[in-house]
PDB file of C-alpha atoms and ligand atoms in Angstrom:
ATOM      1  CA  UNK Q1328     -21.955  -9.614  48.711  1.00 69.00           C
ATOM      2  CA  UNK Q1329     -19.349 -10.314  51.400  1.00 84.00           C
ATOM      3  CA  UNK Q1330     -21.947 -10.892  54.108  1.00 87.00           C
ATOM      4  CA  UNK Q1331     -23.695 -13.366  51.856  1.00 84.00           C
ATOM      5  CA  UNK Q1332     -20.536 -15.364  51.273  1.00 86.00           C
ATOM      6  CA  UNK Q1333     -19.953 -15.404  55.022  1.00 87.00           C
ATOM      7  CA  UNK Q1334     -23.555 -16.439  55.593  1.00 85.00           C
ATOM      8  CA  UNK Q1335     -23.256 -19.311  53.116  1.00 84.00           C
ATOM      9  CA  UNK Q1336     -20.012 -20.616  54.621  1.00 86.00           C
ATOM     10  CA  UNK Q1337     -20.412 -24.161  55.867  1.00 88.00           C
ATOM     11  CA  UNK Q1338     -23.902 -24.354  54.421  1.00 92.00           C
ATOM     12  CA  UNK Q1339     -25.022 -26.929  51.932  1.00 92.00           C
ATOM     13  CA  UNK Q1340     -26.140 -24.882  48.903  1.00 91.00           C
ATOM     14  CA  UNK Q1341     -27.872 -26.248  45.805  1.00 91.00           C
ATOM     15  CA  UNK Q1342     -27.928 -29.710  44.312  1.00 93.00           C
ATOM     16  CA  UNK Q1343     -30.031 -31.833  41.950  1.00 95.00           C
ATOM     17  CA  UNK Q1344     -32.705 -32.513  44.583  1.00 96.00           C
ATOM     18  CA  UNK Q1345     -32.931 -28.784  45.347  1.00 96.00           C
ATOM     19  CA  UNK Q1346     -33.397 -28.064  41.642  1.00 96.00           C
ATOM     20  CA  UNK Q1347     -36.066 -30.750  41.419  1.00 96.00           C
ATOM     21  CA  UNK Q1348     -37.932 -29.300  44.432  1.00 97.00           C
ATOM     22  CA  UNK Q1349     -37.944 -25.809  42.892  1.00 96.00           C
ATOM     23  CA  UNK Q1350     -39.260 -27.144  39.560  1.00 97.00           C
ATOM     24  CA  UNK Q1351     -41.845 -29.228  41.437  1.00 96.00           C
ATOM     25  CA  UNK Q1352     -42.977 -26.119  43.286  1.00 97.00           C
ATOM     26  CA  UNK Q1353     -43.417 -24.153  40.033  1.00 96.00           C
ATOM     27  CA  UNK Q1354     -45.303 -27.029  38.351  1.00 96.00           C
ATOM     28  CA  UNK Q1355     -47.521 -27.472  41.427  1.00 95.00           C
ATOM     29  CA  UNK Q1356     -48.358 -23.775  41.588  1.00 94.00           C
ATOM     30  CA  UNK Q1357     -49.486 -23.880  37.935  1.00 95.00           C
ATOM     31  CA  UNK Q1358     -51.437 -27.131  38.282  1.00 95.00           C
ATOM     32  CA  UNK Q1359     -53.116 -26.049  41.536  1.00 94.00           C
ATOM     33  CA  UNK Q1360     -54.418 -22.885  39.854  1.00 92.00           C
ATOM     34  CA  UNK Q1361     -56.920 -25.159  38.132  1.00 92.00           C
ATOM     35  CA  UNK Q1362     -57.993 -26.917  41.329  1.00 90.00           C
ATOM     36  CA  UNK Q1363     -61.060 -25.149  42.712  1.00 89.00           C
ATOM     37  CA  UNK Q1364     -60.231 -25.629  46.400  1.00 88.00           C
ATOM     38  CA  UNK Q1365     -59.545 -22.640  48.670  1.00 87.00           C
ATOM     39  CA  UNK Q1366     -55.915 -22.177  49.812  1.00 89.00           C
ATOM     40  CA  UNK Q1367     -54.770 -25.343  47.997  1.00 90.00           C
ATOM     41  CA  UNK Q1368     -52.214 -23.164  46.161  1.00 89.00           C
ATOM     42  CA  UNK Q1369     -50.215 -23.029  49.412  1.00 92.00           C
ATOM     43  CA  UNK Q1370     -49.277 -26.670  48.853  1.00 94.00           C
ATOM     44  CA  UNK Q1371     -46.895 -25.543  46.107  1.00 95.00           C
ATOM     45  CA  UNK Q1372     -44.860 -23.712  48.777  1.00 96.00           C
ATOM     46  CA  UNK Q1373     -43.982 -26.933  50.627  1.00 96.00           C
ATOM     47  CA  UNK Q1374     -41.277 -28.163  48.188  1.00 97.00           C
ATOM     48  CA  UNK Q1375     -39.945 -24.614  47.846  1.00 96.00           C
ATOM     49  CA  UNK Q1376     -39.619 -24.163  51.616  1.00 97.00           C
ATOM     50  CA  UNK Q1377     -37.900 -27.548  51.819  1.00 96.00           C
ATOM     51  CA  UNK Q1378     -35.518 -26.544  48.991  1.00 96.00           C
ATOM     52  CA  UNK Q1379     -34.577 -23.283  50.767  1.00 95.00           C
ATOM     53  CA  UNK Q1380     -34.215 -25.097  54.088  1.00 96.00           C
ATOM     54  CA  UNK Q1381     -31.816 -27.617  52.510  1.00 96.00           C
ATOM     55  CA  UNK Q1382     -29.814 -24.858  50.803  1.00 95.00           C
ATOM     56  CA  UNK Q1383     -29.071 -23.101  54.102  1.00 93.00           C
ATOM     57  CA  UNK Q1384     -28.707 -26.265  56.121  1.00 94.00           C
ATOM     58  CA  UNK Q1385     -25.457 -26.938  57.928  1.00 93.00           C
ATOM     59  CA  UNK Q1386     -26.040 -30.678  58.160  1.00 95.00           C
ATOM     60  CA  UNK Q1387     -24.204 -31.375  54.911  1.00 94.00           C
ATOM     61  CA  UNK Q1388     -23.897 -35.150  55.353  1.00 95.00           C
ATOM     62  CA  UNK Q1389     -27.648 -35.540  55.781  1.00 96.00           C
ATOM     63  CA  UNK Q1390     -28.372 -33.330  52.721  1.00 96.00           C
ATOM     64  CA  UNK Q1391     -25.913 -35.326  50.609  1.00 96.00           C
ATOM     65  CA  UNK Q1392     -27.670 -38.528  51.657  1.00 97.00           C
ATOM     66  CA  UNK Q1393     -31.022 -37.045  50.611  1.00 97.00           C
ATOM     67  CA  UNK Q1394     -29.619 -36.031  47.251  1.00 97.00           C
ATOM     68  CA  UNK Q1395     -28.077 -39.455  46.747  1.00 96.00           C
ATOM     69  CA  UNK Q1396     -31.398 -41.170  47.535  1.00 97.00           C
ATOM     70  CA  UNK Q1397     -33.138 -38.830  45.090  1.00 96.00           C
ATOM     71  CA  UNK Q1398     -30.635 -39.565  42.301  1.00 95.00           C
ATOM     72  CA  UNK Q1399     -31.034 -43.314  42.853  1.00 95.00           C
ATOM     73  CA  UNK Q1400     -34.837 -43.079  42.629  1.00 95.00           C
ATOM     74  CA  UNK Q1401     -34.623 -40.890  39.564  1.00 94.00           C
ATOM     75  CA  UNK Q1402     -32.263 -43.408  37.948  1.00 93.00           C
ATOM     76  CA  UNK Q1403     -34.706 -46.234  38.701  1.00 91.00           C
ATOM     77  CA  UNK Q1404     -37.584 -44.288  37.121  1.00 91.00           C
ATOM     78  CA  UNK Q1405     -35.503 -43.590  34.018  1.00 89.00           C
ATOM     79  CA  UNK Q1406     -34.557 -47.286  33.714  1.00 85.00           C
ATOM     80  CA  UNK Q1407     -38.220 -48.260  34.073  1.00 84.00           C
ATOM     81  CA  UNK Q1408     -39.225 -45.878  31.250  1.00 84.00           C
ATOM     82  CA  UNK Q1409     -36.384 -47.155  29.106  1.00 81.00           C
ATOM     83  CA  UNK Q1410     -37.541 -50.754  29.642  1.00 77.00           C
ATOM     84  CA  UNK Q1411     -41.117 -49.800  28.815  1.00 76.00           C
ATOM     85  CA  UNK Q1412     -39.949 -48.213  25.568  1.00 72.00           C
ATOM     86  CA  UNK Q1413     -37.515 -50.864  24.389  1.00 66.00           C
ATOM     87  CA  UNK Q1414     -38.538 -54.097  26.059  1.00 59.00           C
ATOM     88  CA  UNK Q1415     -42.178 -54.424  26.898  1.00 57.00           C
ATOM     89  CA  UNK Q1416     -43.778 -52.554  24.029  1.00 56.00           C
ATOM     90  CA  UNK Q1417     -41.618 -53.999  21.268  1.00 62.00           C
ATOM     91  CA  UNK Q1418     -41.240 -57.759  21.541  1.00 70.00           C
ATOM     92  CA  UNK Q1419     -37.986 -58.645  19.796  1.00 73.00           C
ATOM     93  CA  UNK Q1420     -38.349 -62.404  20.111  1.00 82.00           C
ATOM     94  CA  UNK Q1421     -41.952 -62.845  19.017  1.00 85.00           C
ATOM     95  CA  UNK Q1422     -44.208 -61.682  16.228  1.00 86.00           C
ATOM     96  CA  UNK Q1423     -47.979 -61.419  16.421  1.00 85.00           C
ATOM     97  CA  UNK Q1424     -50.242 -62.483  13.553  1.00 90.00           C
ATOM     98  CA  UNK Q1425     -53.977 -62.340  13.188  1.00 92.00           C
ATOM     99  CA  UNK Q1426     -55.799 -65.445  11.999  1.00 94.00           C
ATOM    100  CA  UNK Q1427     -57.304 -64.501   8.607  1.00 94.00           C
ATOM    101  CA  UNK Q1428     -60.387 -66.588   9.340  1.00 95.00           C
ATOM    102  CA  UNK Q1429     -61.445 -65.675  12.897  1.00 96.00           C
ATOM    103  CA  UNK Q1430     -59.173 -62.755  13.820  1.00 94.00           C
ATOM    104  CA  UNK Q1431     -57.556 -64.528  16.787  1.00 93.00           C
ATOM    105  CA  UNK Q1432     -54.163 -63.038  17.709  1.00 90.00           C
ATOM    106  CA  UNK Q1433     -51.346 -65.595  17.557  1.00 90.00           C
ATOM    107  CA  UNK Q1434     -47.844 -65.085  18.951  1.00 88.00           C
ATOM    108  CA  UNK Q1435     -45.018 -66.934  17.207  1.00 88.00           C
ATOM    109  CA  UNK Q1436     -41.218 -66.822  17.596  1.00 88.00           C
ATOM    110  CA  UNK Q1437     -39.353 -64.499  15.266  1.00 87.00           C
ATOM    111  CA  UNK Q1438     -36.703 -65.421  12.692  1.00 85.00           C
ATOM    112  CA  UNK Q1439     -37.948 -68.918  11.788  1.00 87.00           C
ATOM    113  CA  UNK Q1440     -38.505 -68.157   8.110  1.00 89.00           C
ATOM    114  CA  UNK Q1441     -41.742 -69.240   6.467  1.00 92.00           C
ATOM    115  CA  UNK Q1442     -43.786 -71.306   8.866  1.00 91.00           C
ATOM    116  CA  UNK Q1443     -47.233 -72.783   8.902  1.00 93.00           C
ATOM    117  CA  UNK Q1444     -49.284 -71.411  11.750  1.00 93.00           C
ATOM    118  CA  UNK Q1445     -52.261 -73.256  13.140  1.00 94.00           C
ATOM    119  CA  UNK Q1446     -54.880 -71.074  14.777  1.00 95.00           C
ATOM    120  CA  UNK Q1447     -55.469 -72.072  18.375  1.00 93.00           C
ATOM    121  CA  UNK Q1448     -59.098 -70.986  18.224  1.00 94.00           C
ATOM    122  CA  UNK Q1449     -60.531 -72.265  14.936  1.00 97.00           C
ATOM    123  CA  UNK Q1450     -57.778 -74.632  13.722  1.00 95.00           C
ATOM    124  CA  UNK Q1451     -57.264 -72.696  10.475  1.00 95.00           C
ATOM    125  CA  UNK Q1452     -53.790 -73.133   8.933  1.00 95.00           C
ATOM    126  CA  UNK Q1453     -51.940 -70.329   7.180  1.00 94.00           C
ATOM    127  CA  UNK Q1454     -48.315 -69.651   6.144  1.00 94.00           C
ATOM    128  CA  UNK Q1455     -46.481 -66.532   7.289  1.00 91.00           C
ATOM    129  CA  UNK Q1456     -42.921 -65.255   7.192  1.00 89.00           C
ATOM    130  CA  UNK Q1457     -41.525 -64.621  10.667  1.00 84.00           C
TER     131      UNK Q1457
HETATM  132 ZN1   ZN B 608     -58.683 -68.699  13.652  1.00 63.18          ZN
END
């Protein structure tokens, strides 16, 4: 393995982006098996070729920049998913009630105790705990 170590000297090697590209290539090759277009399976080789190219690249600064940009994007995606899960889907400041008469959805602030809600559609009044 001495020649290999010599060969890899001064080369970039693997990182998170390289790992992602290899996984992407595997996923693509599986997904594209179900796409009935001739030679489309070759598309799955593109990320793999790029991953190998980066691994043996001697332009380490450029590869580190790529990896850094990838990690930043990945972080932004994760934050977006986290917000979707905790913020947008569950409203912590408001509660939604349905008008018992007409079924209109009414949004009221949380934590106000028992309040009388007036329906904005039919004017029906009902008391709910918030
Ligand atoms: Zn109503």
